[in-house]
CSV table of C-alpha atoms in Angstrom, one decimal:
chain,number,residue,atom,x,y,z
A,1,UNK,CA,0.0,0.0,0.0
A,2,UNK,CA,1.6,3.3,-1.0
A,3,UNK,CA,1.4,6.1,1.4
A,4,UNK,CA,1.7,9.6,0.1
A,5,UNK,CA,1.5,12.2,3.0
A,6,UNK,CA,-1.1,15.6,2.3
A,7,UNK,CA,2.1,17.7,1.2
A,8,UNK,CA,3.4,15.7,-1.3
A,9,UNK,CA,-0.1,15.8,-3.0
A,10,UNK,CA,0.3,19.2,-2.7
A,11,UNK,CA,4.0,19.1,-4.1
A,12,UNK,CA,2.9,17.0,-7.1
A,13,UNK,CA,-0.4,19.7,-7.9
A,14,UNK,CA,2.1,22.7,-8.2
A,15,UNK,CA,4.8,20.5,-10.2
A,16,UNK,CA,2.1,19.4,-12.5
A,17,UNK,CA,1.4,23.6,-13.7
A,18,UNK,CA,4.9,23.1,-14.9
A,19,UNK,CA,4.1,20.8,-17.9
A,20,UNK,CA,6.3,17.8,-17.8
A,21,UNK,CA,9.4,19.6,-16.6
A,22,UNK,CA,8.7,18.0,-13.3
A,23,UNK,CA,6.3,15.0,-14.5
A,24,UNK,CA,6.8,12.7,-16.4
A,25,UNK,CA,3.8,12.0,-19.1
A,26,UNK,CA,3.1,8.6,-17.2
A,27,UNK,CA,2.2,10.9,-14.1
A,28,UNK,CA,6.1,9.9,-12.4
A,29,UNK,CA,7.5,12.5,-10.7
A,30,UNK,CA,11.1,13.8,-11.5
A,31,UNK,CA,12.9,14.3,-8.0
A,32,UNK,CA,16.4,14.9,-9.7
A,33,UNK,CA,15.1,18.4,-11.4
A,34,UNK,CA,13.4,19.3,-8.5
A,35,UNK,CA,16.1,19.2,-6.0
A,36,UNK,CA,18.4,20.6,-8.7
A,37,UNK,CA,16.0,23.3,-9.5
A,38,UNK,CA,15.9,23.8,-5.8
A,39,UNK,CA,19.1,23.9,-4.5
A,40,UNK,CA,19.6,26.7,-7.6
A,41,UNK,CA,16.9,28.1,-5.8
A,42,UNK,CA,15.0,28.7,-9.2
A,43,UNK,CA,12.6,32.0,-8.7
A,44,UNK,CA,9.6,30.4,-10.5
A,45,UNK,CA,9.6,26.8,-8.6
A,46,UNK,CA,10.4,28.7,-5.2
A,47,UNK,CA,7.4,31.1,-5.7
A,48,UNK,CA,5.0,28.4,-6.9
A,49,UNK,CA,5.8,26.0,-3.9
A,50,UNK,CA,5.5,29.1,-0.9
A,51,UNK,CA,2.3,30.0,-2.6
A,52,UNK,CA,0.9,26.9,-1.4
A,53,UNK,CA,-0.8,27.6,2.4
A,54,UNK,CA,0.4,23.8,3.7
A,55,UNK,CA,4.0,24.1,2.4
A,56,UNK,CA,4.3,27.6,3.7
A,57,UNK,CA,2.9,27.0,7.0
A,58,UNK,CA,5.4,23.8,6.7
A,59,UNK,CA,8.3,25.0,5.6
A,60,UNK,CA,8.8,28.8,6.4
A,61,UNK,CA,10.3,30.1,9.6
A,62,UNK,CA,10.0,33.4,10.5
A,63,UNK,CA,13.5,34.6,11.5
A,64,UNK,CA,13.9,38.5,12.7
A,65,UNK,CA,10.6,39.3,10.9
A,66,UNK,CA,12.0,37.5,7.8
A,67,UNK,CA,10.9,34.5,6.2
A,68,UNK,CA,12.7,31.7,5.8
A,69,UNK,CA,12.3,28.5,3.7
A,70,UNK,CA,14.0,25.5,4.9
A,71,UNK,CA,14.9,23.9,1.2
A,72,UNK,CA,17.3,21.5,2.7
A,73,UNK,CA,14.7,20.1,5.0
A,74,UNK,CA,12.4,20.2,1.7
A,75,UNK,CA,14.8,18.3,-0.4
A,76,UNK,CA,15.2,15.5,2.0
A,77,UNK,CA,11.3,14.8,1.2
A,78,UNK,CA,13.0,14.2,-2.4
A,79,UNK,CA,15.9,12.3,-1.8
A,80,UNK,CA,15.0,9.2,-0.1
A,81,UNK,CA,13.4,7.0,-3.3
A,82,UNK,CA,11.2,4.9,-0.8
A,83,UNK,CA,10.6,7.3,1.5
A,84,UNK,CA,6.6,7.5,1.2
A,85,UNK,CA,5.9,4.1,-0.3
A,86,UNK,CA,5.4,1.9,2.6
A,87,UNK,CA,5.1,4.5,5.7
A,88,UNK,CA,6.0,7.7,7.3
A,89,UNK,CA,9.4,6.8,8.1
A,90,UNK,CA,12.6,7.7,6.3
A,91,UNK,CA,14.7,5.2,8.9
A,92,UNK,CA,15.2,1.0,7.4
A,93,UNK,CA,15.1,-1.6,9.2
A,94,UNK,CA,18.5,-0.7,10.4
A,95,UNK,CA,19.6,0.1,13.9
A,96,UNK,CA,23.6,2.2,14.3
A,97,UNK,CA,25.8,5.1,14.8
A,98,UNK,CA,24.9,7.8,12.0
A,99,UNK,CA,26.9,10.9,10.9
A,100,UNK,CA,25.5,13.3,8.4
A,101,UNK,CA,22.3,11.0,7.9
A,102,UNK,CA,24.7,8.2,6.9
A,103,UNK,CA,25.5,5.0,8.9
A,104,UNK,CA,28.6,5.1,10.3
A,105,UNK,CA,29.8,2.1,8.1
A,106,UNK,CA,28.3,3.6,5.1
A,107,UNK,CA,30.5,6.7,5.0
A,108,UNK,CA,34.1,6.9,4.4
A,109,UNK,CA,34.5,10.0,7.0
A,110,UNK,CA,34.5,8.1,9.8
A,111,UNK,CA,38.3,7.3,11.7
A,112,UNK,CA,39.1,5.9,15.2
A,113,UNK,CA,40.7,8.3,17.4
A,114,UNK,CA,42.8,7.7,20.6
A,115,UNK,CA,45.2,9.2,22.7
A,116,UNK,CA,49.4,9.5,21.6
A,117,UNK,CA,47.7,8.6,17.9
A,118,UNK,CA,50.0,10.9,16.2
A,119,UNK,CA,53.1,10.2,18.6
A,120,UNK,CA,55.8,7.3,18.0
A,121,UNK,CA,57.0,5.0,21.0
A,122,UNK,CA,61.0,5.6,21.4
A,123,UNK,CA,61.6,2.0,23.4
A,124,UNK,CA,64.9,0.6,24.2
A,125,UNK,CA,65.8,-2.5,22.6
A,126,UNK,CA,68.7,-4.2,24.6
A,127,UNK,CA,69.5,-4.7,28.0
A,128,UNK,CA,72.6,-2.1,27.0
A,129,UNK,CA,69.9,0.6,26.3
A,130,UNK,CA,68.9,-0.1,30.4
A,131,UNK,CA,72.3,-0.1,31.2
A,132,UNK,CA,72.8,3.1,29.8
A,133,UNK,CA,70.7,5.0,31.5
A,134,UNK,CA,69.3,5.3,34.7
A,135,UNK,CA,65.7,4.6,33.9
A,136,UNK,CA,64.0,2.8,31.6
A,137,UNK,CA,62.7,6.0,30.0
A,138,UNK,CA,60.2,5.2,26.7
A,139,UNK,CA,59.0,8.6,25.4
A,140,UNK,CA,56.3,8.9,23.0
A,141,UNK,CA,57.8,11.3,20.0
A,142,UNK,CA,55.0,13.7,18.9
A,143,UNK,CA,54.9,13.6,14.9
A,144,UNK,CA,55.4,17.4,14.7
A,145,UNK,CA,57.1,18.5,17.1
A,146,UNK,CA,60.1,15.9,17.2
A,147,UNK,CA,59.9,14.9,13.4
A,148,UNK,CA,64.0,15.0,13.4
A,149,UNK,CA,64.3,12.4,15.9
A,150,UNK,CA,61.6,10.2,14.6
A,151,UNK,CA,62.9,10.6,11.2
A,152,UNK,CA,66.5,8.8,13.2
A,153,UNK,CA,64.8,6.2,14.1
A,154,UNK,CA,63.5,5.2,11.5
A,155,UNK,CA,66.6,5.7,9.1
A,156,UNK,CA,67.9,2.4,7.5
A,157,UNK,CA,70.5,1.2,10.1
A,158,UNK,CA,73.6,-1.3,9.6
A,159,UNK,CA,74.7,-4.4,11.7
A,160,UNK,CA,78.3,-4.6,12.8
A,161,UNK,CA,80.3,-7.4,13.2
A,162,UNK,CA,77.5,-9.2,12.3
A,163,UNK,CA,77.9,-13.4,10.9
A,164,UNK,CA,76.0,-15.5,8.8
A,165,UNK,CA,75.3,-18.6,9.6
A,166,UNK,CA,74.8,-21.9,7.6
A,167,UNK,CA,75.7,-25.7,7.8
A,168,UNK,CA,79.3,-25.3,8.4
A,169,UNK,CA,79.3,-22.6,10.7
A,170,UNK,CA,79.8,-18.8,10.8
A,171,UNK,CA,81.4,-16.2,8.6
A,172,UNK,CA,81.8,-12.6,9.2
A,173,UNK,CA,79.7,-11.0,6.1
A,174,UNK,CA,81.0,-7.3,4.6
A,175,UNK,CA,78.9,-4.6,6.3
A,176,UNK,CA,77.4,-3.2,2.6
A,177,UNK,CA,75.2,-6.4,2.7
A,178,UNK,CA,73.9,-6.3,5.9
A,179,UNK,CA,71.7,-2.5,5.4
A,180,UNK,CA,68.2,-2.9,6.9
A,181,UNK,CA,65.6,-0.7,5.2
């Protein structure tokens, strides 16, 4: 059972004075040109729709003794292509986290924050490292502010004195082989 709510009944009687700029001739309606006519804010649509009592009452808000119409909560009547057919709802059968009017796992926008994100972990390796120093002190390296020292760390670095080993035993390999990148 298609629903269609008292303003859209409304909507389609003023899009039908426009000929079939709005209509198809099999009586569908064309929601792309309306929201782009719309959202152009086209002087003829615009003056046709606020001249309708229900869509004015509807739609205006009187800001500051000026009148305001709220296209973008008009347009949203257009965009959703199911949005009257079976109720008065414009939510599926869909339960999440929305941004924007979009799910959450629909939308591309969406990224996982958490604290020392955009910091690097400076962590001794060795027990010389702890030997070294009196503490075992780990700091986390902001990105910005210390991008020379995580820029050392992360330099290729070489082995010395480093061996292969295979079957036979070990050899002493030329440091030019052993880069790490």
């Amino acid at each position: 059972m298609a629903v269609e709510p008292k303003v859209m009944e409304h909507v389609r009687a003023i899009l039908e004075q426009f000929g079939n700029k709005y209509i198809t001739t099999e009586g569908v309606l064309k929601r792309n040109s309306v929201i782009e006519d719309l959202d152009r804010y086209d002087r003829d649509l615009i003056t046709a729709l606020l001249s309708d009592e229900l869509i004015h009452t509807s739609y205006i808000e009187k800001i500051a003794d000026i009148e305001v119409f709220k296209v973008n909560q008009f347009i949203e009547m257009f965009e959703f292509k199911h949005y009257w057919e079976d109720s008065y709802t414009k939510y599926s059968n869909k339960i999440g986290l929305t941004a924007g009017g979009k799910f959450i796992d629909e939308s591309a926008d969406v990224v996982l924050d958490f604290p020392f994100k955009d910091t690097v972990l400076k962590a001794g390796m060795s027990k010389e490292d702890l030997e070294n120093s009196d503490d075992a002190d780990e700091p986390f390296l902001n990105e910005v502010i210390a991008k020379p020292e995580i820029d050392e760390l992360f330099e290729p670095k070489i082995f010395v004195n480093a061996k292969k080993y295979n079957v036979r035993g070990g050899r002493t390999l030329p440091l030019s082989l052993l880069t790490i990148i």
